[in-house]
CSV table of C-alpha atoms and ligand atoms in Angstrom, one decimal:
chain,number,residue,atom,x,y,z
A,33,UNK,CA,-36.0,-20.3,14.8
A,34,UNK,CA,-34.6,-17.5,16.4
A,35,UNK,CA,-33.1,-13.9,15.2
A,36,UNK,CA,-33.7,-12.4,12.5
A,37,UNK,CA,-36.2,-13.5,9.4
A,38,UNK,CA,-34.4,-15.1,7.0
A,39,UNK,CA,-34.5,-13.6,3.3
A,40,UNK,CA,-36.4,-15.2,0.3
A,41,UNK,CA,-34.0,-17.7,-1.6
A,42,UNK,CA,-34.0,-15.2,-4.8
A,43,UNK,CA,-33.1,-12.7,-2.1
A,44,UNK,CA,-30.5,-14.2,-0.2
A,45,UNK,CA,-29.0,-15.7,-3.7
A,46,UNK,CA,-28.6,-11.8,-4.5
A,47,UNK,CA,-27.0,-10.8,-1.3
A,48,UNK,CA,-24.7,-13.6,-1.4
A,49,UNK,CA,-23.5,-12.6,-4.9
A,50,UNK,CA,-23.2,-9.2,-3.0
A,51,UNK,CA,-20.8,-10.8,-0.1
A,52,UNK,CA,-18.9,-12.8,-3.1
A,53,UNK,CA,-18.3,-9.2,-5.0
A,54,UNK,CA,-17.3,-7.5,-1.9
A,55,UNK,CA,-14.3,-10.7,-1.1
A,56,UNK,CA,-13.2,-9.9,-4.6
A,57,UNK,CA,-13.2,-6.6,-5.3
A,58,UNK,CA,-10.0,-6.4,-3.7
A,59,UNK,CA,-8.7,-7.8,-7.1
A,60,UNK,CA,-9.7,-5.5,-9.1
A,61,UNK,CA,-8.1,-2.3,-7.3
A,62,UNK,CA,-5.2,-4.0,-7.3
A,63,UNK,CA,-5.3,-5.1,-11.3
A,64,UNK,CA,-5.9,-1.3,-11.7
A,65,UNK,CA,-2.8,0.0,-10.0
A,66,UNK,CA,-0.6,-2.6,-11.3
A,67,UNK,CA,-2.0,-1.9,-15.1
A,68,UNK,CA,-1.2,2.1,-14.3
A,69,UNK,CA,2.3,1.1,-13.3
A,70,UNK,CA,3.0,-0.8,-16.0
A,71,UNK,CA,1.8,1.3,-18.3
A,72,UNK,CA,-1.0,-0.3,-19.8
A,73,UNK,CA,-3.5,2.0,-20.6
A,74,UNK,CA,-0.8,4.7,-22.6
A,75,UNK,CA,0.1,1.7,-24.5
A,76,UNK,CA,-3.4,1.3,-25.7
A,77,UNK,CA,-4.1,4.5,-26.2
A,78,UNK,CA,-2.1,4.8,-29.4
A,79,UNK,CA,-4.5,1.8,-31.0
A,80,UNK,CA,-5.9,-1.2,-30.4
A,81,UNK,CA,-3.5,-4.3,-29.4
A,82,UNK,CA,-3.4,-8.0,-29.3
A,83,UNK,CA,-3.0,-9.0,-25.8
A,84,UNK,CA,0.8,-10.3,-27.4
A,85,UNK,CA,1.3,-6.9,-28.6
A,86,UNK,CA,0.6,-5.3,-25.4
A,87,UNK,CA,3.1,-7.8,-23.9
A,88,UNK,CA,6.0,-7.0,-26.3
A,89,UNK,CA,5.5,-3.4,-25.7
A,90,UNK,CA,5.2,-3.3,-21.7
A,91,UNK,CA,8.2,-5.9,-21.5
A,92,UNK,CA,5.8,-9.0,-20.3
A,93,UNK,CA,5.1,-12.6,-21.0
A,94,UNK,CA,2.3,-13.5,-23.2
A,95,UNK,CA,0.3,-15.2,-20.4
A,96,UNK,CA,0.4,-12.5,-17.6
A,97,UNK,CA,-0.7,-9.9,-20.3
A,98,UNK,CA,-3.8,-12.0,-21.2
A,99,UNK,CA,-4.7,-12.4,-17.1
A,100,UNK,CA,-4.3,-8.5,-17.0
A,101,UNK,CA,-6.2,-7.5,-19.9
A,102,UNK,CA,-8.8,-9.8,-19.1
A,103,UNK,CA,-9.3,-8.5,-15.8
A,104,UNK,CA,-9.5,-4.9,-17.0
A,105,UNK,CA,-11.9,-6.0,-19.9
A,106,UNK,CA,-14.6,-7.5,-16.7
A,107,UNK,CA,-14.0,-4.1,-14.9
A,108,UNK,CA,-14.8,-2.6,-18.2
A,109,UNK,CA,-11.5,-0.4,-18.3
A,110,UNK,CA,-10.7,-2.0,-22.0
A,111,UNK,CA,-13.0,-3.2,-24.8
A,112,UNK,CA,-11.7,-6.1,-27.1
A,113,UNK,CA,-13.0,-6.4,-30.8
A,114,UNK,CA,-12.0,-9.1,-33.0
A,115,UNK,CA,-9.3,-10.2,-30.5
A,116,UNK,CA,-7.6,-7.0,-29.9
A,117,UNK,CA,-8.4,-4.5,-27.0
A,118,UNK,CA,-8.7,-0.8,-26.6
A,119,UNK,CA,-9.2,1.4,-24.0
A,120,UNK,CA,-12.1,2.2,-23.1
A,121,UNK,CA,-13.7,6.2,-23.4
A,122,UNK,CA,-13.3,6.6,-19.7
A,123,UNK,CA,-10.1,4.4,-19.2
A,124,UNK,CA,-8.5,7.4,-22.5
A,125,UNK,CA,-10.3,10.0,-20.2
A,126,UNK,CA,-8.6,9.5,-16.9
A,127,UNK,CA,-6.0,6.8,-16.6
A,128,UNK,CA,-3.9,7.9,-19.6
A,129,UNK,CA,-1.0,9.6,-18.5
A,130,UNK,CA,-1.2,13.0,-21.3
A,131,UNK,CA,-4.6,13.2,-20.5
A,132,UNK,CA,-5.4,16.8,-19.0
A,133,UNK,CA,-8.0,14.7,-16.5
A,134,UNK,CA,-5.3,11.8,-15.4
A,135,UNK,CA,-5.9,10.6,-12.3
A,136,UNK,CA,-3.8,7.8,-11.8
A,137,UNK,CA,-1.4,9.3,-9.1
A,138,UNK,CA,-4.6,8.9,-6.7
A,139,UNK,CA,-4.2,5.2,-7.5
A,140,UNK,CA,-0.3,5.4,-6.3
A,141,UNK,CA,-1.5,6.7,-3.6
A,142,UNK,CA,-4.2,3.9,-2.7
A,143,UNK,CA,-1.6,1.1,-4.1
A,144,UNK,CA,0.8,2.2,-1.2
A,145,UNK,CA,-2.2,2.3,1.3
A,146,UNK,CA,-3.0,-1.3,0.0
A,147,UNK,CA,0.3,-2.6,1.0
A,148,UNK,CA,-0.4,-1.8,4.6
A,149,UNK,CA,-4.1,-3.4,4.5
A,150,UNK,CA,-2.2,-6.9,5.2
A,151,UNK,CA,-2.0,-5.1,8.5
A,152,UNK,CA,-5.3,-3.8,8.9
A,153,UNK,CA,-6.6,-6.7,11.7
A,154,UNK,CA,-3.4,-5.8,13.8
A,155,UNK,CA,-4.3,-2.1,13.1
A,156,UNK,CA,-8.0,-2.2,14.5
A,157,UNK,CA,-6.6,-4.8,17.4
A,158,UNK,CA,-4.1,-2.2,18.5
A,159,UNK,CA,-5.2,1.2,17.5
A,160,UNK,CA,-2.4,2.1,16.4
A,161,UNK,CA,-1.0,3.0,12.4
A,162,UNK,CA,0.8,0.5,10.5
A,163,UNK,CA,4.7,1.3,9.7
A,164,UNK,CA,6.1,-0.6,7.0
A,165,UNK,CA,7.2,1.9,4.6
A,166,UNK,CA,7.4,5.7,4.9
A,167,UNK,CA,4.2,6.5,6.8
A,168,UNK,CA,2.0,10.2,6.5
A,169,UNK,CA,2.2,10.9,10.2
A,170,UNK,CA,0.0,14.1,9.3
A,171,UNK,CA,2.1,15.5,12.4
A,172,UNK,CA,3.2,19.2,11.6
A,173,UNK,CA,6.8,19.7,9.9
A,174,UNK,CA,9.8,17.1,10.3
A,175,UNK,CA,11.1,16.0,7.0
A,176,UNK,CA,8.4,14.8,4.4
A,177,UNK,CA,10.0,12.8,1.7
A,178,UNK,CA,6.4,12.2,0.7
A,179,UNK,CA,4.7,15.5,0.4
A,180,UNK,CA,4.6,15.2,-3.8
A,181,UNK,CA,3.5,12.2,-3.9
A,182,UNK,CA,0.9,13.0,-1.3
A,183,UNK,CA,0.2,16.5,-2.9
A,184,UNK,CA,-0.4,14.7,-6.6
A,185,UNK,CA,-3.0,12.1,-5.0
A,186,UNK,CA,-4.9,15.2,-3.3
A,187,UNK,CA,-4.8,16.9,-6.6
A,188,UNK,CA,-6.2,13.3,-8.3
A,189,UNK,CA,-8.9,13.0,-5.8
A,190,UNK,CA,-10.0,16.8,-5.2
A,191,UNK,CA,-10.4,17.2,-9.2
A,192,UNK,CA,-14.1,14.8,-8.2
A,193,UNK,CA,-14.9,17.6,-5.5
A,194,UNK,CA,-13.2,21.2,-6.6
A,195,UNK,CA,-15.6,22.8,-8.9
A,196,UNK,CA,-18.9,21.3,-7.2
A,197,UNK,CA,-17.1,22.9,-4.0
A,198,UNK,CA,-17.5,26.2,-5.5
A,199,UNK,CA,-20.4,26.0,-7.2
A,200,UNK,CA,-21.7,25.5,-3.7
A,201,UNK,CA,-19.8,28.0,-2.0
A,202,UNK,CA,-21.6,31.4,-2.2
A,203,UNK,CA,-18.7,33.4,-1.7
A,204,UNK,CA,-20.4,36.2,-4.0
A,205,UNK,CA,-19.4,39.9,-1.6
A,206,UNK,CA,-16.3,37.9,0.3
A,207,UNK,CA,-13.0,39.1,-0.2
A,208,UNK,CA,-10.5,37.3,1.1
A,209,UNK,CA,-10.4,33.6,1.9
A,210,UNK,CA,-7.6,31.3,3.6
A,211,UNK,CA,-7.0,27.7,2.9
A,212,UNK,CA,-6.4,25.7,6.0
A,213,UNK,CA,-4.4,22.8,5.2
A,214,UNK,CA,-5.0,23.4,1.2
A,215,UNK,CA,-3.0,20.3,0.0
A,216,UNK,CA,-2.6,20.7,-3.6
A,217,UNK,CA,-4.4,23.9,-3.5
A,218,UNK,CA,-7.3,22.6,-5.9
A,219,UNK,CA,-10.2,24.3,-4.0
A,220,UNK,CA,-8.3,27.3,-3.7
A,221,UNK,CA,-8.0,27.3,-7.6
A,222,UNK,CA,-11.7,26.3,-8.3
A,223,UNK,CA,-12.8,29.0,-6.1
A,224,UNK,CA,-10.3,31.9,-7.2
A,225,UNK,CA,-12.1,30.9,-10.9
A,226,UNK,CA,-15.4,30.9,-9.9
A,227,UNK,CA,-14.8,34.5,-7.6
A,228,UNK,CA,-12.8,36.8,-9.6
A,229,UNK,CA,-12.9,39.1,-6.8
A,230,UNK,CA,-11.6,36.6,-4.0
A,231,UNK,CA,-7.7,36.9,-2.6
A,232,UNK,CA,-6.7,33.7,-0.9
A,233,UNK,CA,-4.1,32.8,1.3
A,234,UNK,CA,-3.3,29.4,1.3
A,235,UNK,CA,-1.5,27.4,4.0
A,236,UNK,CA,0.0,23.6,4.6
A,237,UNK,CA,3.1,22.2,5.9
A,238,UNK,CA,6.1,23.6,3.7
A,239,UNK,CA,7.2,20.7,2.0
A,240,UNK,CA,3.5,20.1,1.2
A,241,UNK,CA,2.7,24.6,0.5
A,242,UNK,CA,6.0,24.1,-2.0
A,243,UNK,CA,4.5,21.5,-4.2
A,244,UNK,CA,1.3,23.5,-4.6
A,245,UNK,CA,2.4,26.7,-5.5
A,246,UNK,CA,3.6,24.8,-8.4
A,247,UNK,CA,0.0,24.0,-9.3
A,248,UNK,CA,-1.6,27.2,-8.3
A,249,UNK,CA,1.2,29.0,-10.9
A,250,UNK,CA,0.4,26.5,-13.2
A,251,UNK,CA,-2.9,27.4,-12.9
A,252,UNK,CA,-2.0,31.7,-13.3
A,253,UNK,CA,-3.6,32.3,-10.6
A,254,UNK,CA,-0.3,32.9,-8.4
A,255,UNK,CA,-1.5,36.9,-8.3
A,256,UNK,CA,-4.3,35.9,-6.5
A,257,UNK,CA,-3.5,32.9,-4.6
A,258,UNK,CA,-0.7,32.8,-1.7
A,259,UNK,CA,0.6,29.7,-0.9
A,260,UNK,CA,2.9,29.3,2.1
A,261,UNK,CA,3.9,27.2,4.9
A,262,UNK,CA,1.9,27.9,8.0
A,263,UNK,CA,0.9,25.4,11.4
A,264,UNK,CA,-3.4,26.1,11.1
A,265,UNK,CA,-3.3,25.1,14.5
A,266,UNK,CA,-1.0,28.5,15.7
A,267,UNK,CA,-1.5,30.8,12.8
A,268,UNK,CA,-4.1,33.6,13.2
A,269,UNK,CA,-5.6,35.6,10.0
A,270,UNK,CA,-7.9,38.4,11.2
A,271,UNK,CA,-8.1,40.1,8.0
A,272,UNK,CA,-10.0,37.3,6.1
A,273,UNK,CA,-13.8,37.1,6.6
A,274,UNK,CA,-13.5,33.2,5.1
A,275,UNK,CA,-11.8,30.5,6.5
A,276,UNK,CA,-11.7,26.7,4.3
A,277,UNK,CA,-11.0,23.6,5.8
A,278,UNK,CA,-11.2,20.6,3.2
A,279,UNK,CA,-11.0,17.2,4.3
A,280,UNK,CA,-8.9,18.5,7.4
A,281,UNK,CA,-10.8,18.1,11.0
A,282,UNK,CA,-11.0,13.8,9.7
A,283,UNK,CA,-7.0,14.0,10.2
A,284,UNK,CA,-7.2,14.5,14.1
A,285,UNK,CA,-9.0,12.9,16.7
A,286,UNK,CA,-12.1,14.1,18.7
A,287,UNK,CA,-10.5,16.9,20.9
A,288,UNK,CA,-7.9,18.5,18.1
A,289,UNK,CA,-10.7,18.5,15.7
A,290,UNK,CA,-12.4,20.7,18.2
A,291,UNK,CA,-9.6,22.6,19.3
A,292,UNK,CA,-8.9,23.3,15.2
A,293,UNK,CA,-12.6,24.5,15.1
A,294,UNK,CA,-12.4,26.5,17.6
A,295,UNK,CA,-8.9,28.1,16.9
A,296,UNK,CA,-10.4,29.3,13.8
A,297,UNK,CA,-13.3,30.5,15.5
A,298,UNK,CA,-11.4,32.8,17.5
A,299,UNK,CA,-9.6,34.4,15.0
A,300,UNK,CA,-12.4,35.2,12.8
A,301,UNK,CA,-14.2,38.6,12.4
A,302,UNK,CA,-17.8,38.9,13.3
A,303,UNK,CA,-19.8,37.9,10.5
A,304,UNK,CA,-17.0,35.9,8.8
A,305,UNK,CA,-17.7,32.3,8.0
A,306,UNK,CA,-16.3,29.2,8.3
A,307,UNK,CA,-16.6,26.6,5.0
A,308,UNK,CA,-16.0,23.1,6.1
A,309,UNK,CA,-16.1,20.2,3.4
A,310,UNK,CA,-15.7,16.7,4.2
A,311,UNK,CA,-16.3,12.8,3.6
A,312,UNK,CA,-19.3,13.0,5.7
A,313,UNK,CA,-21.1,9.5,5.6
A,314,UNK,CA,-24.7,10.6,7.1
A,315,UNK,CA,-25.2,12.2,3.6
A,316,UNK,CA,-22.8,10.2,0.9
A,317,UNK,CA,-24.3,7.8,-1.9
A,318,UNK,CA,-21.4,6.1,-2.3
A,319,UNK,CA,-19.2,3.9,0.0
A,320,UNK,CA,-16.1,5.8,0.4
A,321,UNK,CA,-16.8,8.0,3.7
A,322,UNK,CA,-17.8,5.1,5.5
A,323,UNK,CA,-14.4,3.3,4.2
A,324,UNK,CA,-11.7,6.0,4.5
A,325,UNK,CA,-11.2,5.9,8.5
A,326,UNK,CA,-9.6,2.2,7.9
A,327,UNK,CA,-6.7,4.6,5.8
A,328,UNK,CA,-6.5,7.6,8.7
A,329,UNK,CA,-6.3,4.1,10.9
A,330,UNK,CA,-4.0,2.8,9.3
A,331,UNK,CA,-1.6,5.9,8.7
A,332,UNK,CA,-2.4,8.4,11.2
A,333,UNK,CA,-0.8,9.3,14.2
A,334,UNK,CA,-2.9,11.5,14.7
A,335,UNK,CA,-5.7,9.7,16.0
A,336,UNK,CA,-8.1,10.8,12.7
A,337,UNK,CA,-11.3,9.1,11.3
A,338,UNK,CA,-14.2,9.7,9.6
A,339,UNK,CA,-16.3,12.1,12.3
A,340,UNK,CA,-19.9,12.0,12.4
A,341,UNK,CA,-22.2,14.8,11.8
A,342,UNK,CA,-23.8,15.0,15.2
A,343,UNK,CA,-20.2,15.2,17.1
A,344,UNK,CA,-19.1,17.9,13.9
A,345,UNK,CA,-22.3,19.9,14.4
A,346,UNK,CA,-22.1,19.8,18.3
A,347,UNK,CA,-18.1,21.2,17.7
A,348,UNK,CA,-19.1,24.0,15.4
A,349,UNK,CA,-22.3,25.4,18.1
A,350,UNK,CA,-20.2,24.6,21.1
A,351,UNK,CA,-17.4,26.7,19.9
A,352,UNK,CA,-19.8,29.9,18.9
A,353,UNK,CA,-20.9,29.6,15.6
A,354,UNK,CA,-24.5,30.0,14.2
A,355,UNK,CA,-26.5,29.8,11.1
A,356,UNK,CA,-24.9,26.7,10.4
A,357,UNK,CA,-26.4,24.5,6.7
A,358,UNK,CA,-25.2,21.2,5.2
A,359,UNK,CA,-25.1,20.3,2.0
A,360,UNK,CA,-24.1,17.6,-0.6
A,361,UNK,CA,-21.2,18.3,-2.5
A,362,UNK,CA,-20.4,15.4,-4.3
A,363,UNK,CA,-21.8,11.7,-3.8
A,364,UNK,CA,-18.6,11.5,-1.5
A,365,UNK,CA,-18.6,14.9,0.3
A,366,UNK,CA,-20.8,17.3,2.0
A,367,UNK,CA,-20.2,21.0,2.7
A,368,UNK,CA,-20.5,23.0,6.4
A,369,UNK,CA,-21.3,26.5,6.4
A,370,UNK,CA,-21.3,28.3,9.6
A,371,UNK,CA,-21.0,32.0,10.5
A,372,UNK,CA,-19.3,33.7,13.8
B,662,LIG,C1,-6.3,15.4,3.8
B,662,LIG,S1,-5.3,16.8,3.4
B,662,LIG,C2,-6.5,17.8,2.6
B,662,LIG,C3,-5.9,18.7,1.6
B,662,LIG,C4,-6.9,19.7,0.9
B,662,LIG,N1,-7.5,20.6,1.8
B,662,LIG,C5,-7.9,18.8,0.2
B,662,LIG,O1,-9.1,18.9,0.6
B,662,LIG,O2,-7.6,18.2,-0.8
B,662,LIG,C6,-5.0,17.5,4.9
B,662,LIG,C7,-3.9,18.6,4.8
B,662,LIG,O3,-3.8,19.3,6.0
B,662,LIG,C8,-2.4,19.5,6.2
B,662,LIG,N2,-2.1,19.7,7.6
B,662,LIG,C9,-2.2,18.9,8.6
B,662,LIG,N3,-1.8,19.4,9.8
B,662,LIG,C10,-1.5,20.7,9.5
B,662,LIG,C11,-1.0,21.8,10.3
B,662,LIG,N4,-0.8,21.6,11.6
B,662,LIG,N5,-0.7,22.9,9.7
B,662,LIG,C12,-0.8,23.1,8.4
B,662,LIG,N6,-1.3,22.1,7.5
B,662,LIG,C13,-1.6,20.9,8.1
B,662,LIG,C14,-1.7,18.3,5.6
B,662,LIG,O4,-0.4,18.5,5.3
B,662,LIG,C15,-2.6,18.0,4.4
B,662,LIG,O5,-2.1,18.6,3.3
């Protein structure tokens, strides 16, 4: 026989459990975001229901209820006791809309990339994005009916990266600090908390800058944080000795993420640093980083997707800066330091 040894049959019974998980688990995003937009999880948060009792509340037939609840009872986002079903601790924690930690506008955001999946063999065949509903061209001004949406899934997604951002950060001595491309502004927020001292500037398109001054005034930090729109790629901001840019070189191909580098390069002061935080898949324990380039694909006009860390590390030296360290954020997201 030729190739490659062939696993044990224990073995290859596992991995082709693996393979069967990985054909379904489509299914189980999908029950999620349709159980968030019908409301499923604030109508068990009250108490526990029959699965006829969640029907008559969300409007439903008796039988779809029972295929839903079911299917968040395997992915163990409900419990059920003598018949009835409940949410579970973290399903009340983060997909119940009063909750202070809600994060189900992240899984808008994924619903509407899930529509365009269909497309996704077209999409890698053709390199191009995928246009069947209003798309995030991630090109600089025009009108941008989606910037809240877009800002409230940043917000849902960065609060799994903000505060171990900052606790990594080291900003102790810095002054002031601008935000390239902040989105909802939530690293800006973590880091004005964890630096009292720190003045930040905070810059994004203006439709997308508007929604997050919202959230940085909600947060009272709107003394300390400015929030405006501002193209990263033109503006200059000589007076800061710390520039951020979070999950913002993966949006552009090879030569703008370069050319974005090394803009901020030459605007900085001597001695000023650069903080870059991304989905970087060399050092992630989970599988998002390797995944998200299949969304810049099929979104992006830009030509973004998930760069490496050799290509990132040759950018940041080849544009001037030194004393550059990595390190793990988050299981999804590592951290580039680098001085001028
Ligand atoms: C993926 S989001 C990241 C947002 C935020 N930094 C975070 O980590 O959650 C990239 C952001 O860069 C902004 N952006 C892209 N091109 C820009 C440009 N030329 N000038 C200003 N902002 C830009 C987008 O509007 C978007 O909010």
């Amino acid at each position: 026989m030729t190739g490659q040894a062939q696993p044990e049959a224990g073995v290859a019974g596992e991995e082709a459990l693996r393979l069967h998980q990985l054909m379904t688990s489509y299914l189980a995003s999908k029950a999620l975001f349709s159980a968030l937009e019908l409301g499923v999880f604030d109508a068990l948060e009250a108490g526990p229901l029959t699965a006829e009792a969640v029907a008559k509340r969300l409007g439903l037939e008796a039988r779809p209820s029972r295929i839903l609840l079911l299917a968040l009872l395997g992915e163990r986002l409900v419990d059920r006791i003598d018949g009835q079903y409940r949410n579970s601790p973290s399903a009340s924690l983060f997909l119940v809309s009063k909750s202070p930690r809600y994060i189900g506008k992240l899984a808008v955001h994924q619903d509407a990339h899930f529509a365009k999946m269909t497309e996704l063999t077209r999409a890698l065949r053709e390199n191009k994005p995928v246009h069947n509903q209003p798309a995030y061209t991630g090109q600089y001004g025009g009108a941008q009916p989606w910037a809240r949406a877009w800002v409230e899934a940043f917000r849902a997604s960065s609060a799994l990266m903000a505060e171990q951002l900052a606790a990594h950060s080291d900003l102790d001595g810095r002054k002031y600090l601008v935000d390239l491309g902040c989105g909802a502004c939530s690293y800006s927020i973590a880091l004005a908390q964890a630096y009292p001292d720190l003045r930040i500037t905070a810059i994004d398109q203006p439709a997308v800058a508007e929604v997050a001054s919202e959230y940085v005034a909600e947060a009272g930090l709107s003394d300390r944080i400015t929030v405006r729109g501002g193209n990263i790629f033109e503006e200059r901001f000589e007076d800061f000795d710390v520039a951020l840019l979070s999950h913002v070189i993966q949006g552009f191909d090879r030569e703008r993420a370069e050319r974005l580098i090394s803009h901020v390069h030459d605007w900085l002061p001597a001695g000023g640093e650069l903080l870059m935080h991304t989905h970087l898949p060399e050092s992630a324990t989970v599988p998002f980083p390797y995944l998200f380039g299949l969304i810049l694909l099929i979104n992006s006009t830009q030509g973004g997707e998930a760069h490496d860390l050799a290509s990132t590390q040759l950018w940041l030296e080849n544009v001037g800066f030194r004393n550059m360290t990595i390190t793990p954020v988050s299981p999804m997201s590592a951290l580039f330091r680098a001085t001028k």
